[in-house]
Coordinates of C-alpha atoms and ligand atoms in Angstrom, one line a residue:
Chain F
M1 CA -67.7 50.2 15.8
S2 CA -67.3 47.4 18.3
Q3 CA -66.7 47.5 22.0
F4 CA -63.1 46.4 21.6
G5 CA -59.8 48.1 21.0
V6 CA -56.6 46.4 20.0
V7 CA -53.0 47.0 21.0
I8 CA -50.4 46.3 18.3
V9 CA -46.9 45.5 19.5
A10 CA -43.7 44.6 17.8
T11 CA -43.0 41.1 19.0
T12 CA -44.8 38.1 20.5
S13 CA -42.7 38.5 23.6
S14 CA -44.0 42.1 23.9
A15 CA -47.6 40.9 23.4
L16 CA -47.2 38.4 26.2
K17 CA -45.6 41.0 28.4
A18 CA -48.4 43.5 27.7
E19 CA -51.0 40.8 28.2
K20 CA -49.5 39.9 31.6
L21 CA -49.4 43.5 32.6
L22 CA -53.0 44.2 31.7
R23 CA -54.2 41.0 33.4
T24 CA -52.3 41.6 36.6
S25 CA -53.6 45.1 36.6
G26 CA -57.2 43.7 36.6
Y27 CA -58.2 44.3 33.0
K28 CA -60.1 41.7 30.9
E29 CA -57.9 41.4 27.9
Q30 CA -57.4 38.7 25.3
L31 CA -54.6 37.8 22.9
I32 CA -55.9 37.5 19.4
P33 CA -54.3 37.0 16.0
T34 CA -53.4 40.5 14.7
P35 CA -56.2 41.8 12.4
R36 CA -54.8 42.1 8.9
E37 CA -55.4 45.8 8.5
Y38 CA -52.9 46.6 11.2
S39 CA -50.1 44.9 9.3
S40 CA -48.2 41.9 10.7
D41 CA -45.7 43.5 13.0
C42 CA -46.4 40.7 15.3
G43 CA -48.8 37.8 14.8
L44 CA -50.4 38.5 18.2
A45 CA -52.3 41.5 19.4
I46 CA -54.1 42.3 22.7
R47 CA -57.8 43.0 22.6
F48 CA -59.3 45.1 25.3
N49 CA -62.5 46.9 26.2
W50 CA -62.3 50.2 24.3
F51 CA -64.0 52.2 27.1
Q52 CA -60.8 51.6 29.2
Q53 CA -58.5 52.9 26.5
D54 CA -57.3 55.9 28.5
E55 CA -56.2 53.9 31.5
I56 CA -54.7 51.2 29.4
K57 CA -52.8 53.6 27.1
K58 CA -51.2 55.2 30.2
L59 CA -50.4 51.9 31.8
L60 CA -48.6 50.7 28.6
A61 CA -46.8 54.0 28.1
D62 CA -45.5 53.8 31.7
S63 CA -44.3 50.2 31.2
G64 CA -41.9 50.9 28.4
I65 CA -43.4 48.2 26.2
D66 CA -42.8 49.0 22.5
V67 CA -46.4 49.6 21.5
I68 CA -46.8 50.3 17.8
G69 CA -50.4 51.4 17.9
I70 CA -53.7 51.3 19.7
Y71 CA -56.8 51.1 17.5
H72 CA -60.6 50.9 17.9
L73 CA -61.8 47.6 16.2
D74 CA -64.5 47.9 13.6
Chain G
M1 CA -24.2 5.3 42.5
I2 CA -22.7 8.6 43.3
Y3 CA -22.9 11.3 40.7
L4 CA -19.9 13.7 40.9
D5 CA -20.1 15.3 37.4
H6 CA -22.4 18.3 38.1
A7 CA -19.9 20.6 36.4
A8 CA -20.5 18.7 33.1
T9 CA -24.3 18.6 33.6
S10 CA -26.5 18.3 36.7
W11 CA -28.2 15.1 37.4
P12 CA -30.8 14.2 38.3
K13 CA -33.1 17.0 37.4
P14 CA -35.8 18.2 39.9
P15 CA -39.1 16.4 39.2
A16 CA -40.8 19.7 38.3
V17 CA -38.5 19.9 35.2
L18 CA -39.7 16.6 33.8
R19 CA -43.3 17.5 34.5
A20 CA -42.9 20.8 32.7
I21 CA -41.4 19.1 29.6
E22 CA -44.1 16.5 29.5
Q23 CA -46.8 19.0 29.9
Y24 CA -45.4 21.2 27.2
L25 CA -45.3 18.3 24.7
N26 CA -48.7 16.9 25.7
D27 CA -50.8 19.9 26.4
Y28 CA -49.6 23.0 24.6
G29 CA -46.7 22.4 22.3
G30 CA -47.8 24.8 19.5
N31 CA -45.1 26.9 17.9
P32 CA -44.4 29.6 20.5
G33 CA -45.0 33.1 19.0
R34 CA -45.8 32.1 15.5
S35 CA -49.5 31.5 15.4
G36 CA -52.5 33.1 17.1
H37 CA -54.3 30.0 18.2
R38 CA -54.5 28.9 21.8
I39 CA -51.8 26.3 22.0
S40 CA -49.3 28.5 20.2
I41 CA -50.2 31.3 22.6
E42 CA -49.9 28.9 25.6
A43 CA -46.4 27.8 24.3
G44 CA -45.4 31.4 23.9
R45 CA -46.5 32.1 27.5
V46 CA -44.4 29.2 28.9
V47 CA -41.4 30.6 27.1
Y48 CA -42.1 34.1 28.3
E49 CA -42.5 32.9 31.9
A50 CA -39.1 31.2 31.6
R51 CA -37.7 34.6 30.6
E52 CA -39.4 36.1 33.7
A53 CA -37.8 33.6 36.0
L54 CA -34.4 34.1 34.6
A55 CA -34.8 37.9 34.7
Q56 CA -35.6 37.5 38.4
L57 CA -32.6 35.2 39.0
F58 CA -30.1 37.6 37.4
N59 CA -31.9 40.7 38.6
V60 CA -32.7 42.3 35.3
P61 CA -35.9 44.3 35.2
D62 CA -37.0 43.4 31.6
P63 CA -37.6 39.8 30.7
L64 CA -37.2 40.6 27.0
R65 CA -33.5 41.1 27.5
I66 CA -33.1 37.3 28.0
V67 CA -32.2 35.9 24.6
F68 CA -32.5 32.1 24.4
T69 CA -29.7 30.1 22.7
A70 CA -28.9 26.4 22.7
N71 CA -26.3 26.6 25.4
A72 CA -23.5 28.8 26.8
T73 CA -21.3 28.1 23.9
E74 CA -23.8 29.6 21.4
A75 CA -24.4 32.6 23.8
L76 CA -20.7 33.3 24.0
N77 CA -20.3 33.0 20.2
L78 CA -23.2 35.5 19.8
A79 CA -21.6 37.9 22.2
L80 CA -18.1 37.6 20.7
Y81 CA -18.8 37.5 17.0
G82 CA -21.7 40.0 17.4
L83 CA -19.5 42.6 19.1
L84 CA -15.9 42.2 18.0
K85 CA -14.7 43.6 14.7
P86 CA -11.2 43.4 13.2
G87 CA -9.0 46.0 14.9
D88 CA -10.9 45.7 18.2
R89 CA -9.1 44.6 21.3
V90 CA -10.5 42.0 23.7
V91 CA -9.1 41.0 27.1
T92 CA -9.7 37.6 28.6
S93 CA -8.2 35.4 31.3
G94 CA -6.1 32.3 31.7
I95 CA -8.9 30.3 33.3
E96 CA -11.3 30.2 30.3
H97 CA -13.1 27.2 28.9
N98 CA -12.8 26.5 25.2
A99 CA -16.3 27.8 24.7
M100 CA -14.7 31.2 25.2
M101 CA -11.1 30.5 24.0
R102 CA -11.8 28.9 20.6
P103 CA -14.0 31.8 19.3
L104 CA -11.5 34.2 20.6
R105 CA -8.6 32.4 19.0
D106 CA -10.6 32.4 15.7
L107 CA -11.4 36.1 16.0
A108 CA -7.7 36.8 16.7
R109 CA -6.9 35.1 13.4
R110 CA -9.4 37.5 11.8
G111 CA -7.7 40.6 13.0
V112 CA -9.1 41.1 16.6
E113 CA -6.4 41.8 19.1
L114 CA -6.5 39.3 21.9
Q115 CA -4.8 39.7 25.3
I116 CA -4.9 37.0 27.9
V117 CA -4.5 38.1 31.5
P118 CA -2.8 35.5 33.7
C119 CA -4.3 33.8 36.7
N120 CA -2.3 32.4 39.6
A121 CA -1.8 28.6 40.1
E122 CA -5.1 28.5 42.0
G123 CA -6.9 29.9 39.1
L124 CA -7.4 33.4 40.6
L125 CA -7.4 36.3 38.2
D126 CA -4.6 38.8 38.6
L127 CA -6.4 42.1 39.0
A128 CA -3.2 44.2 38.8
A129 CA -2.4 42.6 35.4
L130 CA -6.0 43.2 34.3
A131 CA -5.7 46.9 35.2
E132 CA -2.4 47.0 33.2
A133 CA -4.0 45.3 30.2
L134 CA -6.8 47.9 30.2
R135 CA -4.4 50.8 29.8
V136 CA -4.8 50.2 26.1
K137 CA -8.2 51.0 24.5
T138 CA -10.3 47.8 24.8
R139 CA -13.7 46.9 23.2
L140 CA -14.6 44.0 25.6
V141 CA -13.5 42.2 28.7
A142 CA -14.6 38.6 28.6
L143 CA -14.3 36.5 31.7
N144 CA -15.2 33.2 33.3
H145 CA -17.1 33.6 36.5
A146 CA -16.1 30.2 38.0
S147 CA -13.6 27.7 36.8
N148 CA -14.9 24.4 35.5
V149 CA -11.6 22.8 36.5
V150 CA -10.9 24.0 40.0
G151 CA -14.0 26.0 40.9
T152 CA -12.2 29.2 41.6
I153 CA -14.6 32.2 41.7
S154 CA -13.3 35.2 39.8
P155 CA -13.3 38.7 41.4
I156 CA -16.0 39.9 39.0
A157 CA -17.1 43.1 40.8
Q158 CA -13.6 44.4 40.8
A159 CA -12.9 43.3 37.3
A160 CA -16.1 45.0 36.1
K161 CA -15.0 48.2 37.8
L162 CA -11.7 48.1 35.9
A163 CA -13.4 47.3 32.6
H164 CA -15.9 50.2 33.0
Q165 CA -13.2 52.6 34.0
A166 CA -11.5 51.7 30.7
G167 CA -14.8 52.1 28.8
A168 CA -15.2 48.4 28.0
P169 CA -18.3 46.3 28.8
L170 CA -17.9 43.0 30.7
L171 CA -19.1 39.7 29.2
L172 CA -19.4 37.0 31.9
D173 CA -19.4 33.2 31.3
T174 CA -21.7 31.9 34.0
A175 CA -21.8 28.3 32.8
Q176 CA -20.3 27.1 36.1
S177 CA -22.0 29.7 38.4
A178 CA -25.6 30.3 37.4
G179 CA -27.8 28.4 39.8
C180 CA -25.1 27.8 42.4
L181 CA -23.8 31.3 43.1
P182 CA -26.0 34.4 43.6
I183 CA -25.6 36.6 40.5
D184 CA -27.0 40.1 40.6
M185 CA -26.0 41.6 37.2
P186 CA -26.3 45.3 38.0
A187 CA -24.6 44.9 41.4
L188 CA -21.7 42.9 39.9
G189 CA -21.5 45.3 37.0
V190 CA -22.0 42.6 34.3
D191 CA -23.2 44.0 31.0
L192 CA -23.5 40.7 29.0
L193 CA -24.1 37.3 30.7
A194 CA -23.9 33.9 29.0
F195 CA -25.6 31.0 30.8
T196 CA -26.2 27.4 30.1
G197 CA -29.4 25.7 31.3
H198 CA -28.3 22.1 31.9
K199 CA -25.6 22.6 34.7
A200 CA -26.4 24.2 38.1
L201 CA -29.6 25.8 36.7
C202 CA -30.9 22.2 36.7
G203 CA -32.7 22.5 33.4
P204 CA -32.4 20.2 30.3
P205 CA -29.6 20.2 27.8
G206 CA -30.1 22.4 24.7
T207 CA -31.0 25.4 26.7
G208 CA -29.0 28.5 27.5
G209 CA -29.0 32.2 26.7
L210 CA -27.4 35.6 26.6
V211 CA -28.7 38.3 29.0
L212 CA -28.3 41.9 27.8
G213 CA -28.0 43.9 31.0
T214 CA -29.8 47.2 31.2
S215 CA -26.4 48.9 30.9
F216 CA -25.8 47.4 27.5
D217 CA -27.1 49.0 24.3
A218 CA -28.4 46.3 21.9
Q219 CA -27.5 48.5 19.0
E220 CA -23.9 47.5 19.6
L221 CA -24.5 43.8 19.1
E222 CA -25.1 42.3 15.7
P223 CA -27.0 39.0 15.4
I224 CA -25.0 36.0 14.2
M225 CA -28.0 34.3 12.7
R226 CA -31.0 35.8 10.9
G227 CA -34.3 34.3 9.9
G228 CA -38.0 33.9 10.9
T229 CA -39.1 35.4 14.2
G230 CA -42.9 35.6 13.9
S231 CA -42.6 39.4 14.0
R232 CA -42.5 41.9 11.1
S233 CA -43.2 39.1 8.7
E234 CA -43.8 41.5 5.8
Y235 CA -40.2 42.6 5.9
E236 CA -37.2 40.7 4.6
E237 CA -34.8 42.4 7.0
Q238 CA -34.1 41.2 10.5
P239 CA -36.2 43.0 13.2
E240 CA -34.3 45.2 15.7
M241 CA -36.5 44.4 18.7
L242 CA -35.5 42.2 21.6
P243 CA -35.4 39.3 21.9
D244 CA -36.4 38.6 18.2
K245 CA -33.3 40.3 16.9
Y246 CA -31.2 37.4 18.2
E247 CA -33.8 34.6 18.2
S248 CA -34.3 33.4 14.7
G249 CA -35.9 30.1 14.1
T250 CA -38.2 28.1 16.4
V251 CA -36.9 28.1 20.0
N252 CA -36.4 24.9 22.0
G253 CA -39.9 25.2 23.6
M254 CA -39.9 22.0 25.6
G255 CA -36.4 22.6 26.8
I256 CA -37.2 26.2 27.8
A257 CA -40.4 24.9 29.6
G258 CA -38.1 22.6 31.6
L259 CA -35.6 25.4 32.2
G260 CA -38.3 27.8 33.4
A261 CA -39.6 25.1 35.9
A262 CA -36.0 24.5 37.0
V263 CA -35.3 28.2 37.7
R264 CA -38.6 28.6 39.6
W265 CA -37.7 25.6 41.6
L266 CA -34.2 27.1 42.4
L267 CA -35.8 30.4 43.3
E268 CA -38.1 28.6 45.7
Q269 CA -35.1 26.7 47.3
G270 CA -33.2 30.0 47.4
I271 CA -29.8 30.3 45.7
D272 CA -28.3 31.2 49.1
N273 CA -29.5 27.9 50.5
V274 CA -28.2 25.9 47.5
R275 CA -24.9 27.7 47.9
A276 CA -24.8 27.0 51.6
H277 CA -25.4 23.3 50.9
E278 CA -22.6 23.1 48.4
V279 CA -20.2 25.0 50.7
R280 CA -20.9 22.5 53.4
L281 CA -20.2 19.5 51.0
T282 CA -17.1 21.2 49.6
R283 CA -15.7 21.9 53.0
E284 CA -16.2 18.3 54.1
M285 CA -14.7 17.0 50.9
L286 CA -11.6 19.3 51.1
G287 CA -11.1 18.3 54.8
G288 CA -11.2 14.6 53.9
L289 CA -9.0 14.9 50.9
A290 CA -6.4 16.8 52.8
Q291 CA -5.8 13.6 54.9
I292 CA -4.9 11.4 51.9
P293 CA -1.0 11.4 51.7
R294 CA -0.3 11.0 47.9
L295 CA -3.3 13.0 46.8
H296 CA -3.0 16.6 45.6
V297 CA -5.8 19.1 45.5
Y298 CA -5.7 21.9 43.0
G299 CA -7.4 25.3 43.3
P300 CA -8.2 27.5 46.3
R301 CA -8.9 24.7 48.7
D302 CA -11.3 27.0 50.5
A303 CA -15.0 26.2 50.2
E304 CA -15.9 29.9 50.3
K305 CA -13.6 30.8 47.4
Q306 CA -14.7 28.2 45.0
T307 CA -17.8 26.4 43.7
A308 CA -18.3 22.7 44.6
T309 CA -15.9 21.6 41.9
I310 CA -12.6 20.1 43.1
S311 CA -9.8 18.9 41.0
V312 CA -7.3 16.3 42.3
S313 CA -4.5 14.0 41.2
I314 CA -2.8 11.1 42.9
Q315 CA 1.0 10.8 42.7
G316 CA 2.0 7.8 40.5
L317 CA -1.4 7.2 39.1
Y318 CA -2.9 8.2 35.7
V319 CA -6.0 10.2 36.1
S320 CA -7.7 8.0 33.6
D321 CA -7.0 4.9 35.8
I322 CA -8.4 6.7 38.9
G323 CA -11.5 7.7 37.0
F324 CA -12.0 4.1 35.8
Q325 CA -11.5 2.6 39.2
L326 CA -13.9 5.1 40.8
D327 CA -16.6 4.1 38.3
A328 CA -15.9 0.4 38.1
D329 CA -15.2 -0.4 41.8
Y330 CA -17.2 2.3 43.6
A331 CA -19.9 3.5 41.1
I332 CA -18.5 7.1 41.6
L333 CA -19.0 9.0 38.4
C334 CA -16.7 11.9 37.6
R335 CA -14.8 13.4 34.7
V336 CA -11.0 13.1 34.2
G337 CA -8.7 14.8 31.8
L338 CA -8.6 18.4 30.5
H339 CA -12.3 19.3 30.8
C340 CA -12.3 21.3 27.5
A341 CA -10.1 23.9 29.2
P342 CA -6.4 23.5 28.2
A343 CA -5.8 27.1 29.2
A344 CA -7.1 26.5 32.7
H345 CA -5.0 23.3 33.0
R346 CA -1.9 25.2 31.9
T347 CA -2.6 27.8 34.5
I348 CA -2.8 25.3 37.4
G349 CA 0.1 23.3 36.0
T350 CA -1.7 20.1 35.0
F351 CA -1.4 20.3 31.3
P352 CA -1.5 17.8 29.5
E353 CA -2.0 15.1 32.1
G354 CA -5.2 16.6 33.4
T355 CA -7.0 16.0 36.8
V356 CA -9.7 14.0 38.3
R357 CA -12.6 16.4 38.7
L358 CA -15.0 15.8 41.6
A359 CA -17.9 18.1 40.8
L360 CA -20.5 18.2 43.6
G361 CA -24.0 19.6 43.2
W362 CA -27.4 20.0 44.7
S363 CA -28.3 16.3 44.7
N364 CA -25.2 15.2 46.7
T365 CA -25.1 14.4 50.4
L366 CA -22.5 14.5 53.2
E367 CA -22.7 10.7 53.3
Q368 CA -21.7 10.5 49.7
V369 CA -18.8 12.9 50.3
H370 CA -17.5 10.5 53.0
L371 CA -17.8 7.5 50.6
V372 CA -15.9 9.3 48.0
V373 CA -13.1 10.3 50.4
D374 CA -12.9 6.6 51.5
A375 CA -12.7 5.4 47.9
L376 CA -9.9 7.8 47.0
Q377 CA -8.1 6.8 50.2
R378 CA -8.2 3.2 49.2
I379 CA -7.2 3.9 45.6
S380 CA -4.2 6.0 46.6
S381 CA -2.9 3.4 49.1
I382 CA -2.7 0.5 46.6
Ligands
PLP401 C1 -16.8 27.6 32.1 C2 -17.6 27.0 31.0 N1 -18.0 27.8 29.9 C3 -18.7 27.3 29.0 C4 -19.2 26.0 28.9 C5 -20.0 25.5 27.8 O1 -21.3 25.1 28.2 P1 -22.2 24.4 27.1 O2 -21.5 23.1 26.7 O3 -23.5 24.1 27.8 O4 -22.3 25.3 26.0 C6 -18.8 25.1 30.0 C7 -19.3 23.7 30.1 O5 -18.8 22.8 29.6 C8 -18.0 25.7 31.0 O6 -17.7 24.9 32.1

């Protein structure tokens, strides 16, 4: 397992919205092309440090962004 | 040269707009939202930031409820064709632009019931008549915020209240108001808002959009175009998520980059300050025009009750001749005729002759206003 997790969202606009939210909340995140195994709901996904998954899950849930899934990257 | 055609399109554009367009094409013009590489992401970010600026301008919390279109016309078509089905009833006013009226006339031909509430000769919506029209079950109230002919500002908060009491959402055409009048969607009670980027918003042509207020359920609105969105690519059905549901095909990235810069520039200036500047110019112009004997001013003739758009005619002269003289002899550029709004001209009593429209904007000065009044004075005394 890697140190990274990935947030899969429905649209590019949501990905950019989530990226901005994480960045302005002080997380080190990165937009990446969505890994194939998580389908292609949206071409962009947000990669983050997996050890922060709990805080990030909560932050995203509170924001109302339509998150499709949050996974630990291999 | 004096540019008095801001109601057609604003000119010049703030320098930040040109810079943003150039930067977009030079530095990061990938396809926004399609690919995962850096200049596609950067382009997507620019588009997203334009949504953020517009969301702030109209006071909607979620930037994803800003749907980009090519202009106000496309936004109005999306709202009207996406919402209205045969048998539905729609109420509009007598001061509409053809961007509203032509789709409505076409929908009426297809079985939508259309009622047009009259406005008075100054272009002001008759609220009592609107209330009366809303006694029958109505699917949508669709109104112009400010007249492109006489600048009259419609009583939107009151109209929205009446619409909501009757269970109908309000669609507002802000082509003439966005950027020069403060617009707070929830405070005004606007559910759907169509805007165009190239007028008082000071952005480039080819930009506009439909804003879905928080009060509006997107389930109610069908897209009018379907296609690639960069999302849910494995499905052959249109996605339901905003804004993708209504944004098929590659958006006008460079235009939206310019529009975003324009809106941020406006927010820095402060819409209230822009409005105050235009009220000052309008008051001065109205005062000067009132002194010219054979010249008639249409509309409210009150700077507080209108935008900086003023329509006039001069007794005994064709409006086309006045327009030509203003351009040829004084380098004053305006638009004469019917301004794509035959309904509005019928309302103010100037159909089919039309008027000379003096449309002031952010870039005009008091000195220019005085030169224009002098020119019209001379033209009318020949
Ligand atoms: C009141 C009004 N509605 C709609 C429009 C259409 O705007 P656009 O041509 O940008 O679609 C205009 C501008 O011409 C207008 O003045």
